[in-house]
Amino acid sequence: MARSGSAKPSASRAPPSPTPPVAVITKPNTKAPKRKEDYTSDGVEDNDVFLLPGSDFQVLIAVTILAAIVRLYRIYQPTSVVFDEVHFGGFASKYIKGKFFMDVHPPLAKLLITLFGWLAGFDGNFDFKEIGKDYLEPGVPYVAMRLFPALCGIFLAPTMFLTLKATGCRTFTATLGAGLIIFENGLLTQARLILLDSPLMIATAFTALAFTSFTNQHELGPTKAFQPSWWFWLVMTGLGLGMTVSIKWVGLFTIAWVGSLTLVQLWVLLGDYKNVTIRILAKHFMARLFCLIVIPLTFYMAMFGIHFLCLTNPGEGDGFMSSEFQSTLNSKGMQDVPADVLMGSRVTIRHVNTQGGYLHSHPLMYPTGSKQQQITLYPHKDENNIWLLENQTQPLDIHGEPINGTTAWFNLPEPPYITNGAVLRLYHQPTHRRLHSHDVRPPITEADWQNEVSAYGYEGFDGDANDFFRVEIIKKKSKSGVAQERLRTIDTKFRLVHIMTGCVLFSHKVKLPDWASEQQEVTCAKGGTLPNSLWYIESNEHPQLGEDAEKVNYANPGFFGKFWELQKVMWKTNAGLTESHAWDSRPPSWPILRRGINFWGKQHRQIYLMGNPLVWWSATAAVLVYVLFKGLAVLRWQRSCNDYANTTFKRFDYEIGTSVLGWALHYFPFYLMQRQLFLHHYFPALYFAIIAFCQFYDFITARISVIGLKDKPIINKLGATGFLVLSMVVFVLFAPLAYGGAWTKTECNRVKLFSTWDWDCNTFLDSVSSTPPESIPPRNLPERI
Amino acid sequence: MAATTATPQGSVRQRNVAGSSKKTKDGVSSDVEVDKVANSKVVKSVPAAAAGSERDYKIVMFFVTALAFLTRFWGISHPNEVVFDEVHFGKFASYYLEKTYFFDVHPPFGKLLFAFMGWLVGYDGHFHFENIGDSYIANKVPYVAFRSLPAILGALTVSVVYLIMWESGYSLPACLIAASLVLLDNAHIGQTRLILLDATLVFAMACSLLCYIKFYKLRHEPFSRKWWKWLVLTGFALSCDISTKYVGLFAFITIGSAVVIDLWDLLDIKRPGGALSLPDFGKHFAARAFGLIILPFIFYLFWFQVHFAILTRSGPGDDFMTPEFQETLSDNVMLANAITIDYYDTITLRHKETKTYLHSHPDRYPLRYDDGRVSSQGQQVTGYPYNDTNNYWQVLPADDDPKLGRHVRNHELVRLRHLVTDTILLSHDVASPYYPTNQEFTTATITDAKGDRAADTLFEIRIDSGKPNQEFKSISGHFKLIHNPSKVAMWTHTTPLPDWAHKQQEINGNKQLAPASNVWFVEDIPSLLEDDPRRAKVERKVKTLPFLRKWFELQRSMFWHNNQLTSSHPYASYPYQWPFLLRGVSFWTQNDTRQQIYFLGNPIGWWIASSVLAIYAGIILADQFSLRRGVDALDHRSRSRLYNSTGFFFLAWATHYFPFYVMGRQLFLHHYLPAHLASALVTGALVEFVFSADSVEHEAAYQAIKAGKKPVAAKRHLTARERFAGQSMLGSWVAALVIFTLTFAGWYFFLPLTYGYPGLTIEQVLRRKWLGYDLHFAK
């Protein structure tokens, strides 16, 4: 600094410090007259949207009304279930019925859809089971439910307007931005159906608005810090983040955007050690920590709190959750059971790792292998799940004679506890057979290290050596205390080692075929993983354990336990969605709008998710141009070309850079995802790209003085209007695909510029002679998650 | 610095101030002026000492190298049976020696070295290393020769680590610490005593670092002969690295990042040596691009050329290649059996990927599927895995010319007649049972096929990478069957159809023509009798293909198969476990003697190295924060070394470690070895930073330069001895000895698991289960 200070003596402008663009906003003012000695960025005006003139609010209202007209036009069509309404409509009825379900998305948007349906009188008796199912006859208030995404879609336009105003754009530019949102076919299509993308978009947009406003306040320097407006926008950013991430997990990308820019702001503050003392710095830090982490997290957890409050009954999602979790659902809860397991106990044995259920047998034989009686896992409570635990040898009575029969252990003087290492036989009372294993390959998993497990014997049969299993208590997984020493209900997790072959009773997520009612396979594995060979006892009954015996039950996981478990299951399910799908696409194809998604097709009508190519490509071009500009600017900076001395240049770099960063953070992470991806995953990135495009337009037509357009505001107005009209025309050309309206083959083929745009023109008629839509099952039934 | 922190931005950009530390990564202090000043003072005063100082380095290096050979070679003949992945790499060496073609996902260099070793000792490759535990003695395999190759490279790796520290100008204790962390590391030893590729990989990686440092030290004499020499050698080392395993790419990232930073500084108009003109800069850029990208790529291709030149005979790898490729291999079965197909022949068609036959039977598609869609109700066309007369199809010409003996050629239009039901194959614009996007395949009666469905029954034979007019042959002719009017390819997948189609495979028309899953071949011509003259085998000449085509095909196949390696392995681990050494890999066990080889690092060494990495990151962060607040706690030279030299090592660690987090395939502990080596370098460097500080004189000299004095002196690098002249090195030495002793203890304690000798009692095994290592014989 000493060096750079002396390098240019007598300059009226202080030398630009060779700072990389990150620090652009940190630069003390370069103009000598109003040099500031704090972290205020130069060239920034107060763009707080509360200070906008009344005329802007008139424009805002006009934009909103236009958006409403475009979004709500014939929203009642189609009158049957479309595409993923299957899922999200279905979730609404499950919420109303309180049936527990599992979905990979957090609950906020689904709760709101439910709220709209419930207010309109939906009783949850419609199951949204398949695409094309009629809404009208059962009287489903589907229009009300679609209204929620539509409202979100409508508000997206004014939010864009305000965001652009908050970055300092002209009113016409802001109107242009809002118009591009209104006439974006893809956003429109998503906003007219019961889908999550429209709520996600408005939440992302709201966060962008709040954070842009906050950044503006922050850049105005210490005088604005901790003022009401500053606080307001910071809190709103936090709330916005909370909402976004409570709708879909892609909200994490929004968090990354806000987070990285916040780090830059804090770095700037750190550097201003003249004005920002450590105390003030800590205050800044704590304020952001509270608003940007604590608020979103609390909000997110609160949503799950409501989720759990709504879903109190068992449902389809049970199978994903642990037994502890399930026991918190109504009617899944269990009476307390005796804690000690004795010889002669009648028990049900449950598999730990999979939710396959209870060790089960039924009087059906394996069609393969030994052809003995099947052993499976069965998820429901049933008489056939009950096993009687017998010792390896019969007990002796007082005369030293063995007591025969399976009831021999019922009245022994001392309770025969089952300790670690005890050798058992498991007697299946309904069929009088014992759990058995031998060197025969199991029916499905025919690996060398897997043995078949069967039920073998008859009533009165003493059993053979292949019925012996040794109990091996896994201390690490069992509750500490007695449960690690001897078998206890629920608390003890154990393995059953087959004595003769040394293999271990094992189960995994493999379904047996029809002949075993698709129940889960049970084998005896020699090298099975530990989690898949763990079992525990869920119910326990013994004559010696009366009412006063020590009882246990599942530990209640509590809210945090349930919350955390559900997060893990959602993550796993989400990562598991890797199957390819007819309409999926990879990230490289999104910015060029290579193909869309076929949502719905009835005879001669089609809904196909397709962007407005003009908007789409302009936005991509804006990003590209910025990247080129940035590359050049960085090179020139290294060659000391002094560009950053120019305030407008600096603001151009920083402001558009912020938007492009938003685009990049909502786009590139998808490259790392192996799961199936769709075009609609690009929408948040598109939103940021449109912002960048409008900022570009504003800088060129109204802010950069070199070009000369700055002095002619008419150019800005004309250009904006012209581009808006043009995009409206393109919108109209593609509109029938978005609204599912009538179209002709010729018109369709005329706008089908590329063969990769794979909607099917042959479905349309040659002319729009009004054929009434018939209820013929749709041909394309893609399922999307 | 205190005087210079007048404005906030100055301290912010501390590293950008001219002459400051921004001058890139390398082992040596980068500041020209300071070197000059220091030299002008020191060189004059202690020339004799400087010369003599190198002798102790040499002595220590000699001992370290000797120890390295000792630790690597001790008991190398044990165990005398096939261990772990020797199954693969030993086998490949045998294939090279027998010249039979094989396929593997790794590039050839490392395997070629083994084959070379085998060739040197005159081994003929008769043993194929089929199972772990096969005896080498009984099969007469020169396995010690094979194993000595990685052992030599592993031992030399230690010397290279030492040299890196030496070249970078670190003090003797620092060199010793870094070298001993690798020398006494059980993982490095264990991995380099067996027939595995990692010894080559790690050695090449270390060499690339060393060469680049040498190259960088010559930056004041650009384009000199030596400068070029080290540049080319860096490229060569990098090339060997990536030609052994593809993880060698990470070394390119390391060196590449350093080069980018270097170029970036060359571009700086305020660089100490004076601004470079853009053409000069272009020369620098081009030289590096040539030496570090183009040359390595040529070397890389060269190993493939060697690979192809050796493997001339047909072998187990044939099936992975296209028929054209297989034609270049001698005694290939597939080509011997290929027969030219004529019109009116009856053929069976088989899908290459799922091995299913094209099949049809009189059953029809159900009118309505479960999801409510409707079908054409035509006759079912399915995929069926077993031989059956329902798989017979007769090839009819499109023009119905009844002439016999006419060959079917590429791109010709044909009809396929299903013999048993006497119907013609057809596809049309009806959605298939499972894929709404794909076309249904069915058959039409002869009358329909001659009548209004005529166009829909035409199919084009499109031979994969075939020439126009090429004859269509059975077995070798891989082709796609393209429906002529709609341009969809016949395709199938493994999800079985429901009961109405007897669980057979769905056949449908795929709009995507490119995927390899569309490929079919003709397996047999049942209409030809066994003794038909067309079945007579003629002696075939081995063909040749241009090298680049062969290479490209092999490369594509390798990447494809590499991506398929996602199955789980009982000893696979996750990257986050590696720095903490949470688990190892069981290589080999012997029940009678209770011996086992368990691949595991030296926990003490690894934990020291990993904690030093954390300390380094902490120091950098603290320095950045305090600079930002205008507090300067470090002298100029220490910071320069901390950021540039140690930073380069840290960069090497990071680039060899973090990319694994985004890799989807199964990973093992040995993937961390290159990163561990880099962490050993950081450890040595940081111990020096902590225990010795630069003298005040240098700082004074530096401030003088900043004040504008022009120094005069020759360009020469300071040795560590010169830098620490007159300073007590006691602290460093104590630290070095403590670390050496601790590491030695750890090495000695885990030695039985690394060398597989001696066997351990239960109690001894249990004592070594530090972090729940899943050792054998614990019971």
Short mmCIF file of C-alpha atoms in Angstrom, two decimals, chain B residues 44-198:
data_model
loop_
_atom_site.label_atom_id
_atom_site.label_comp_id
_atom_site.label_asym_id
_atom_site.label_seq_id
_atom_site.Cartn_x
_atom_site.Cartn_y
_atom_site.Cartn_z
CA LYS B 44 30.86 -13.87 0.58
CA SER B 45 31.02 -14.74 4.21
CA VAL B 46 30.43 -18.47 4.21
CA PRO B 47 31.31 -19.97 0.86
CA ALA B 48 33.18 -22.84 2.43
CA ALA B 49 30.37 -23.66 4.77
CA ALA B 50 27.87 -23.60 1.92
CA ALA B 51 29.84 -26.13 -0.02
CA GLY B 52 30.44 -28.34 2.97
CA SER B 53 26.82 -28.20 4.03
CA GLU B 54 25.77 -30.43 1.22
CA ARG B 55 27.84 -33.31 2.53
CA ASP B 56 25.69 -34.01 5.57
CA TYR B 57 22.61 -33.99 3.33
CA LYS B 58 24.26 -36.60 1.17
CA ILE B 59 25.17 -38.80 4.11
CA VAL B 60 21.67 -38.70 5.53
CA MET B 61 20.25 -39.38 2.10
CA PHE B 62 22.44 -42.42 1.72
CA PHE B 63 21.23 -43.82 5.02
CA VAL B 64 17.59 -43.09 4.28
CA THR B 65 17.84 -44.80 0.92
CA ALA B 66 19.57 -47.80 2.40
CA LEU B 67 16.90 -48.10 5.07
CA ALA B 68 14.22 -47.77 2.41
CA PHE B 69 15.63 -50.71 0.45
CA LEU B 70 15.94 -52.67 3.66
CA THR B 71 12.34 -52.09 4.75
CA ARG B 72 10.96 -52.84 1.29
CA PHE B 73 12.97 -55.93 0.54
CA TRP B 74 13.00 -57.60 3.95
CA GLY B 75 11.20 -60.92 3.60
CA ILE B 76 9.88 -60.07 0.16
CA SER B 77 9.51 -63.73 -0.75
CA HIS B 78 6.87 -64.14 1.92
CA PRO B 79 4.09 -65.12 1.35
CA ASN B 80 4.90 -67.43 -1.50
CA GLU B 81 1.37 -67.46 -2.83
CA VAL B 82 -0.92 -65.12 -4.74
CA VAL B 83 -2.00 -62.18 -2.56
CA PHE B 84 -5.06 -60.00 -3.18
CA ASP B 85 -4.89 -58.02 -6.45
CA GLU B 86 -1.80 -59.86 -7.62
CA VAL B 87 -4.53 -61.99 -9.14
CA HIS B 88 -5.09 -59.22 -11.68
CA PHE B 89 -1.74 -57.64 -12.28
CA GLY B 90 0.20 -60.88 -12.27
CA LYS B 91 -2.28 -62.24 -14.76
CA PHE B 92 -1.86 -59.27 -17.07
CA ALA B 93 1.89 -59.67 -17.02
CA SER B 94 1.42 -63.28 -18.08
CA TYR B 95 -0.86 -62.21 -20.91
CA TYR B 96 1.76 -59.78 -22.15
CA LEU B 97 4.35 -62.51 -22.09
CA GLU B 98 2.02 -64.83 -23.99
CA LYS B 99 0.99 -61.96 -26.29
CA THR B 100 -2.69 -62.74 -25.86
CA TYR B 101 -5.10 -59.83 -26.01
CA PHE B 102 -6.71 -58.82 -22.71
CA PHE B 103 -8.83 -55.97 -21.49
CA ASP B 104 -8.40 -53.89 -18.36
CA VAL B 105 -9.61 -50.51 -17.18
CA HIS B 106 -6.12 -49.28 -16.31
CA PRO B 107 -3.72 -47.84 -18.89
CA PRO B 108 -0.83 -50.09 -19.85
CA PHE B 109 2.36 -48.50 -18.48
CA GLY B 110 2.45 -50.08 -15.00
CA LYS B 111 1.53 -53.48 -16.36
CA LEU B 112 4.10 -53.23 -19.13
CA LEU B 113 6.79 -52.69 -16.52
CA PHE B 114 5.84 -55.95 -14.83
CA ALA B 115 5.84 -57.76 -18.14
CA PHE B 116 9.27 -56.29 -18.85
CA MET B 117 10.49 -57.60 -15.50
CA GLY B 118 9.12 -61.04 -16.32
CA TRP B 119 10.77 -60.94 -19.72
CA LEU B 120 14.10 -59.97 -18.15
CA VAL B 121 14.15 -63.06 -15.96
CA GLY B 122 13.02 -65.22 -18.83
CA TYR B 123 9.55 -66.10 -17.62
CA ASP B 124 7.11 -67.39 -20.22
CA GLY B 125 3.79 -66.43 -18.63
CA HIS B 126 2.39 -69.91 -18.25
CA PHE B 127 0.80 -69.23 -14.85
CA HIS B 128 -2.39 -67.18 -14.87
CA PHE B 129 -2.76 -66.18 -11.21
CA GLU B 130 -6.29 -67.54 -11.06
CA ASN B 131 -6.98 -67.54 -7.32
CA ILE B 132 -5.74 -65.80 -4.21
CA GLY B 133 -3.65 -68.35 -2.32
CA ASP B 134 -2.34 -70.27 -5.34
CA SER B 135 1.21 -71.34 -4.67
CA TYR B 136 4.04 -69.66 -6.57
CA ILE B 137 6.50 -72.38 -5.69
CA ALA B 138 4.40 -75.20 -7.10
CA ASN B 139 3.74 -73.22 -10.28
CA LYS B 140 7.35 -72.09 -10.71
CA VAL B 141 6.69 -68.38 -11.01
CA PRO B 142 9.57 -65.89 -10.58
CA TYR B 143 7.41 -63.87 -8.22
CA VAL B 144 10.30 -62.33 -6.33
CA ALA B 145 11.46 -60.68 -9.52
CA PHE B 146 7.97 -59.35 -10.10
CA ARG B 147 7.72 -58.07 -6.55
CA SER B 148 11.16 -56.51 -6.56
CA LEU B 149 10.05 -54.02 -9.22
CA PRO B 150 7.52 -52.22 -7.00
CA ALA B 151 9.89 -52.65 -4.07
CA ILE B 152 12.66 -50.80 -5.92
CA LEU B 153 10.28 -48.05 -6.97
CA GLY B 154 8.86 -47.87 -3.46
CA ALA B 155 12.33 -47.52 -1.96
CA LEU B 156 13.28 -44.84 -4.47
CA THR B 157 10.10 -42.96 -3.62
CA VAL B 158 11.59 -42.32 -0.18
CA SER B 159 14.71 -40.86 -1.76
CA VAL B 160 12.62 -38.68 -4.03
CA VAL B 161 10.68 -37.34 -1.06
CA TYR B 162 13.99 -36.51 0.57
CA LEU B 163 15.20 -34.81 -2.59
CA ILE B 164 12.04 -32.75 -2.88
CA MET B 165 12.62 -31.33 0.57
CA TRP B 166 16.29 -30.81 -0.14
CA GLU B 167 15.69 -29.08 -3.45
CA SER B 168 13.10 -26.90 -1.81
CA GLY B 169 15.77 -25.68 0.56
CA TYR B 170 14.58 -27.16 3.80
CA SER B 171 16.85 -27.87 6.70
CA LEU B 172 18.17 -31.34 7.35
CA PRO B 173 15.72 -32.17 10.16
CA ALA B 174 12.80 -31.17 7.94
CA CYS B 175 14.06 -33.42 5.15
CA LEU B 176 14.50 -36.25 7.59
CA ILE B 177 10.97 -35.89 9.00
CA ALA B 178 9.31 -35.93 5.59
CA ALA B 179 11.38 -38.86 4.36
CA SER B 180 10.93 -40.92 7.51
CA LEU B 181 7.15 -40.50 7.46
CA VAL B 182 7.18 -42.28 4.11
CA LEU B 183 10.08 -44.56 4.93
CA LEU B 184 8.42 -45.99 8.02
CA ASP B 185 4.90 -46.04 6.70
CA ASN B 186 3.33 -49.47 6.75
CA ALA B 187 0.90 -48.62 3.97
CA HIS B 188 3.63 -47.52 1.55
CA ILE B 189 5.70 -50.56 2.46
CA GLY B 190 2.78 -52.98 2.23
CA GLN B 191 1.59 -51.70 -1.11
CA THR B 192 5.04 -51.73 -2.68
CA ARG B 193 6.00 -55.27 -1.73
CA LEU B 194 3.31 -56.88 -3.86
CA ILE B 195 2.58 -57.06 -7.56
CA LEU B 196 0.42 -53.92 -7.61
CA LEU B 197 0.43 -50.72 -9.65
CA ASP B 198 0.51 -48.22 -6.82
#
